[in-house]
PDB file of C-alpha atoms and ligand atoms in Angstrom:
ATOM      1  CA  UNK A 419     123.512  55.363 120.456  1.00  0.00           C
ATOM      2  CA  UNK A 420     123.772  55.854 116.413  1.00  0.00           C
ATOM      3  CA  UNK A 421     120.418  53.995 116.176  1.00  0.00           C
ATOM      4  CA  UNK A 422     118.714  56.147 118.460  1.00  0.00           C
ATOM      5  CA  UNK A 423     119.921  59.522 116.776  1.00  0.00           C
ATOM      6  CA  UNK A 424     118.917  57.514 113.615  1.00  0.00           C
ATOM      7  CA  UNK A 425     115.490  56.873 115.281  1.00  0.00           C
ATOM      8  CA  UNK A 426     115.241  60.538 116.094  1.00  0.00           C
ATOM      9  CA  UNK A 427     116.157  61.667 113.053  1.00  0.00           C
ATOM     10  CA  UNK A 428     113.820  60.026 111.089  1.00  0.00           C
ATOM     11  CA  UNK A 429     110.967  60.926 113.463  1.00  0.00           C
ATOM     12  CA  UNK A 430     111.295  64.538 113.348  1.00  0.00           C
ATOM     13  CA  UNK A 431     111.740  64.447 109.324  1.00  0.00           C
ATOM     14  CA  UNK A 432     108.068  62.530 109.806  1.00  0.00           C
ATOM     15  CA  UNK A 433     106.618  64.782 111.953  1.00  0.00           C
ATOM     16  CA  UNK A 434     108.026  67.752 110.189  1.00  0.00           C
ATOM     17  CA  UNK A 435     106.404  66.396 107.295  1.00  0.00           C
ATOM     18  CA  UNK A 436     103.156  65.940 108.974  1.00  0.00           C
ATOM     19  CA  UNK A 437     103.034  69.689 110.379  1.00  0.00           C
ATOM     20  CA  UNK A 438     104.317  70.672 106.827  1.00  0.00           C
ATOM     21  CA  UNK A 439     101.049  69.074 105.525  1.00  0.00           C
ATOM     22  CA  UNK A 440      98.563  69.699 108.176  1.00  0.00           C
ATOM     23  CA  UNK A 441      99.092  73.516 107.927  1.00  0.00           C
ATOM     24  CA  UNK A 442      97.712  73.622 104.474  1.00  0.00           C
ATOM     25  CA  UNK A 443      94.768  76.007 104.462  1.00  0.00           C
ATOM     26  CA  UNK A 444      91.659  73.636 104.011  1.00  0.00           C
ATOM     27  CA  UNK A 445      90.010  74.851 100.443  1.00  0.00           C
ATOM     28  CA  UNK A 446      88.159  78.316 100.244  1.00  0.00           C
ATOM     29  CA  UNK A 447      89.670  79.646 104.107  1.00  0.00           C
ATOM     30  CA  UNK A 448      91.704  82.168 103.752  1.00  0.00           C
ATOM     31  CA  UNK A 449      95.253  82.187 101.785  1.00  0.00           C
ATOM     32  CA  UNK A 450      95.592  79.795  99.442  1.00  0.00           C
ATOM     33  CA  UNK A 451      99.182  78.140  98.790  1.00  0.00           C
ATOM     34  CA  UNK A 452     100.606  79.936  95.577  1.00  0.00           C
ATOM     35  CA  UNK A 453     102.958  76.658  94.504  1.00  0.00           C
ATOM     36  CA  UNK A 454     101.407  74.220  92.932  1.00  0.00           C
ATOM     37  CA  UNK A 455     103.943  72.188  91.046  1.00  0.00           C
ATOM     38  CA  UNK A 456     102.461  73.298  87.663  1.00  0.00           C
ATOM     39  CA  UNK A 457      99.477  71.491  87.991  1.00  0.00           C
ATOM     40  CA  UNK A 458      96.874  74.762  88.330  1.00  0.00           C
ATOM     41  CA  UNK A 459      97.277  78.423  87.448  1.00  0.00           C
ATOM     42  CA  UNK A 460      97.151  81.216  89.750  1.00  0.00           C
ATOM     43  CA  UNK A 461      94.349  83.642  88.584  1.00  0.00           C
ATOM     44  CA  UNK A 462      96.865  87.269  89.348  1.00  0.00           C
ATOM     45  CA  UNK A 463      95.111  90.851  89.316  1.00  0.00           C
ATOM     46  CA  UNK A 464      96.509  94.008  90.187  1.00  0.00           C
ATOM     47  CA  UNK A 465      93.910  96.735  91.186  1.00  0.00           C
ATOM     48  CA  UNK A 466      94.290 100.332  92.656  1.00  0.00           C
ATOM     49  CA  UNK A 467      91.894 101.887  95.464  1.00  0.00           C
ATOM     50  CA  UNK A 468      91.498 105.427  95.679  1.00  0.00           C
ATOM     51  CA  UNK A 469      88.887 107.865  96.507  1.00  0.00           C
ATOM     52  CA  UNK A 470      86.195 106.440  96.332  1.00  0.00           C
ATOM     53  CA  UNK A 471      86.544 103.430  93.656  1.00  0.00           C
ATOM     54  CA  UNK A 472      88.380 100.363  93.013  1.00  0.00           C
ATOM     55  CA  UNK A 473      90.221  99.849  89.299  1.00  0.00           C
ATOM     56  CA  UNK A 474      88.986  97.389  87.516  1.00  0.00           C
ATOM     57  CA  UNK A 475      86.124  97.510  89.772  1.00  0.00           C
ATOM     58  CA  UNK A 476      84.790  94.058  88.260  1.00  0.00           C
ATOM     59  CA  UNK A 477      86.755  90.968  88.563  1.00  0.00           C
ATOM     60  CA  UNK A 478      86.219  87.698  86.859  1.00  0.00           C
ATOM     61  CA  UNK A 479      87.935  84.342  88.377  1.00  0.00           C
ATOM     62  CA  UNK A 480      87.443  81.029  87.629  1.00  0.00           C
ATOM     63  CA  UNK A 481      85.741  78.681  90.568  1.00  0.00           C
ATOM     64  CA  UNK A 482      88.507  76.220  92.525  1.00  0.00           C
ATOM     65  CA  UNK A 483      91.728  78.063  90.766  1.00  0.00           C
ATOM     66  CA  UNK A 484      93.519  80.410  93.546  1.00  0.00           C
ATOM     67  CA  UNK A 485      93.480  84.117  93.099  1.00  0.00           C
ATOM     68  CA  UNK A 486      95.678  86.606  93.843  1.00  0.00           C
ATOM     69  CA  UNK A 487      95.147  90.517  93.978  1.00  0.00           C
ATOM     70  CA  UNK A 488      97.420  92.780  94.262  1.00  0.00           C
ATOM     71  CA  UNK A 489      96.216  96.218  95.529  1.00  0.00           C
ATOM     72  CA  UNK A 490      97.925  99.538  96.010  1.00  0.00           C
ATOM     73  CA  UNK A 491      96.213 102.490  97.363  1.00  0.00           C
ATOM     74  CA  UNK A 492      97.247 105.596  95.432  1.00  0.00           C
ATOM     75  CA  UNK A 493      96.118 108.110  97.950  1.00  0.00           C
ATOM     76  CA  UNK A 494      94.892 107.562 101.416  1.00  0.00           C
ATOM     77  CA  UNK A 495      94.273 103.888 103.937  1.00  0.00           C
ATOM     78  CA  UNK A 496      91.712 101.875 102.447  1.00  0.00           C
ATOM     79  CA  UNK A 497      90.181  98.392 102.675  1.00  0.00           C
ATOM     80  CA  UNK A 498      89.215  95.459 100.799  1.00  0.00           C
ATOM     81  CA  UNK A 499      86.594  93.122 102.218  1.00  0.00           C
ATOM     82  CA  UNK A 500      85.192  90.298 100.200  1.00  0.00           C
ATOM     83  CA  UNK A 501      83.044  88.996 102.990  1.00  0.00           C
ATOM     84  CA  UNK A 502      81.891  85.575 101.231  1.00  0.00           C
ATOM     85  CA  UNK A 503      85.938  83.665 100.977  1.00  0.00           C
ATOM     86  CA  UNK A 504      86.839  85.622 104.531  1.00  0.00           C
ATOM     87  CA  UNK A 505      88.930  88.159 102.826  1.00  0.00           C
ATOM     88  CA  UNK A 506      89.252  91.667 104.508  1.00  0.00           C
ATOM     89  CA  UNK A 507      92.666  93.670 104.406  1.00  0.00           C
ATOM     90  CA  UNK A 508      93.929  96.869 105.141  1.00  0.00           C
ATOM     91  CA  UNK A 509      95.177  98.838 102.057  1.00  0.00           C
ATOM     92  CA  UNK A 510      98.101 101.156 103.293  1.00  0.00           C
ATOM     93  CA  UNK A 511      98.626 104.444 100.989  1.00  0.00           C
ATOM     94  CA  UNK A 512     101.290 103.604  98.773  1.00  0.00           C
ATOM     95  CA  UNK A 513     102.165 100.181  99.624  1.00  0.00           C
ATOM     96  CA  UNK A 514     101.037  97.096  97.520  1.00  0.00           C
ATOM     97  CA  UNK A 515      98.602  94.314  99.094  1.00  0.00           C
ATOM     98  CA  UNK A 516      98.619  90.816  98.309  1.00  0.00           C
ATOM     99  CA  UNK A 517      95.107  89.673  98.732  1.00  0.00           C
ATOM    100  CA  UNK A 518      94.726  85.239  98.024  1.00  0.00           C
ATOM    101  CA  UNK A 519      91.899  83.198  97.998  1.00  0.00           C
ATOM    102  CA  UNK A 520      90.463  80.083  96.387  1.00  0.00           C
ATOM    103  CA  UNK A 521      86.909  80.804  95.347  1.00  0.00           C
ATOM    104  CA  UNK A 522      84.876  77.509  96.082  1.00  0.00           C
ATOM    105  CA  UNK A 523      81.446  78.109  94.675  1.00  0.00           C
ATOM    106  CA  UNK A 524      80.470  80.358  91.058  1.00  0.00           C
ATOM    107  CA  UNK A 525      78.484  83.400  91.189  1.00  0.00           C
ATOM    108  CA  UNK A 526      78.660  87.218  91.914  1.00  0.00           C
ATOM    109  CA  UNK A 527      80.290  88.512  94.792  1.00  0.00           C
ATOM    110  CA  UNK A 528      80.592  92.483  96.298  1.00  0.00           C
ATOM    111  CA  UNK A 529      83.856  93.548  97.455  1.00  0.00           C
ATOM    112  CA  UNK A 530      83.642  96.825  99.270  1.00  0.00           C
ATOM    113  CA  UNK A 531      86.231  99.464 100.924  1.00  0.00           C
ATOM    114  CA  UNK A 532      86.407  98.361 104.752  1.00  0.00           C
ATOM    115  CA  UNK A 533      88.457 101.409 106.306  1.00  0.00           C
ATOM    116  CA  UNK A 534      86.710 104.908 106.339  1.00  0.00           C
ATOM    117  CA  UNK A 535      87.952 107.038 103.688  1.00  0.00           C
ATOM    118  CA  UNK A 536      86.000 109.743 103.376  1.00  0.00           C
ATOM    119  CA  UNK A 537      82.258 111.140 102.224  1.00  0.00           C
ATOM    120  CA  UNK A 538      82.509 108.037  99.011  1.00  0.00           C
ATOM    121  CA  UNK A 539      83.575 105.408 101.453  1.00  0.00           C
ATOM    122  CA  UNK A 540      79.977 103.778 101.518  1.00  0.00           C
ATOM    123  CA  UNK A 541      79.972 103.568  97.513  1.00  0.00           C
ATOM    124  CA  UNK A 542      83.115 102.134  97.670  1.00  0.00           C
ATOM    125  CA  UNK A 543      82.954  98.867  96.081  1.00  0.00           C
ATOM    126  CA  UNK A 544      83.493  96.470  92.934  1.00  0.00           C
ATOM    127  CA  UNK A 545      82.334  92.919  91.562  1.00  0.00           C
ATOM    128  CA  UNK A 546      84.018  89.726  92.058  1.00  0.00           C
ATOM    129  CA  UNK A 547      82.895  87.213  89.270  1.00  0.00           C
ATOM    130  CA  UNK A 548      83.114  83.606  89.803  1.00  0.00           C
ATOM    131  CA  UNK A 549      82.271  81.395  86.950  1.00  0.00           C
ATOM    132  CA  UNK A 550      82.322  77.444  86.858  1.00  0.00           C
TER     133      UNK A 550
HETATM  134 CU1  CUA B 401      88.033 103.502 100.621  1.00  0.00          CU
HETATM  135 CU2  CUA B 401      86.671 103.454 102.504  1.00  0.00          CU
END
């Protein structure tokens, strides 16, 4: 009886490894893991949406290093879409966002307001820098 609790026990601690593992975002989809034992940096911003821009409107990451935003909207709902890493969040008034993503591939990027906001809505928008 021991050996099969033993047996049990020592398969669940392997499978709960296994699901621990699996459910790592594959690079570039969505949320990227924040720990990484020291061996990369996390590329932090903090930005604020209001009518009708985003501050600092131009952002400048580093390719295959995780990024996270935070965003608070100082006045009414807004959004934050970066279409190209499958980013696109609702910005409550008030509230901070945490936004994460691992951009896989250098260039220039728009981010734009996703949640009408008023007559600027449409101009809404700001620069995500990637470089190599
Ligand atoms: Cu801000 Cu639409």
């Amino acid at each position: 009886m021991n050996k099969v609790l033993a047996l049990l026990l020592i398969s669940s601690l392997f499978l709960f490894g296994c699901v621990g593992y699996g459910s790592q975002p594959a690079p570039g989809a969505g949320p990227a893991p924040v720990e990484n034992g020291g061996m990369m940096t996390v590329q932090e911003f903090s930005l604020t949406a209001r009518q009708w821009e985003f501050q600092p409107s131009t952002i400048t990451v580093k390719k295959d290093i995780p990024v996270k935003l935070t965003i608070t909207s100082t006045d009414v709902a807004h959004g934050f879409a970066l279409t190209d890493f499958n980013v696109n969040s609702r910005l409550e008034p008030g509230q901070a966002t945490v936004v994460q993503f691992t951009p896989d591939r250098a260039g220039t990027f728009n981010f734009f307001c996703s949640v009408v906001c008023g007559s600027g809505h449409g101009g809404m928008r700001g620069t995500l820098v990637v470089t190599e």
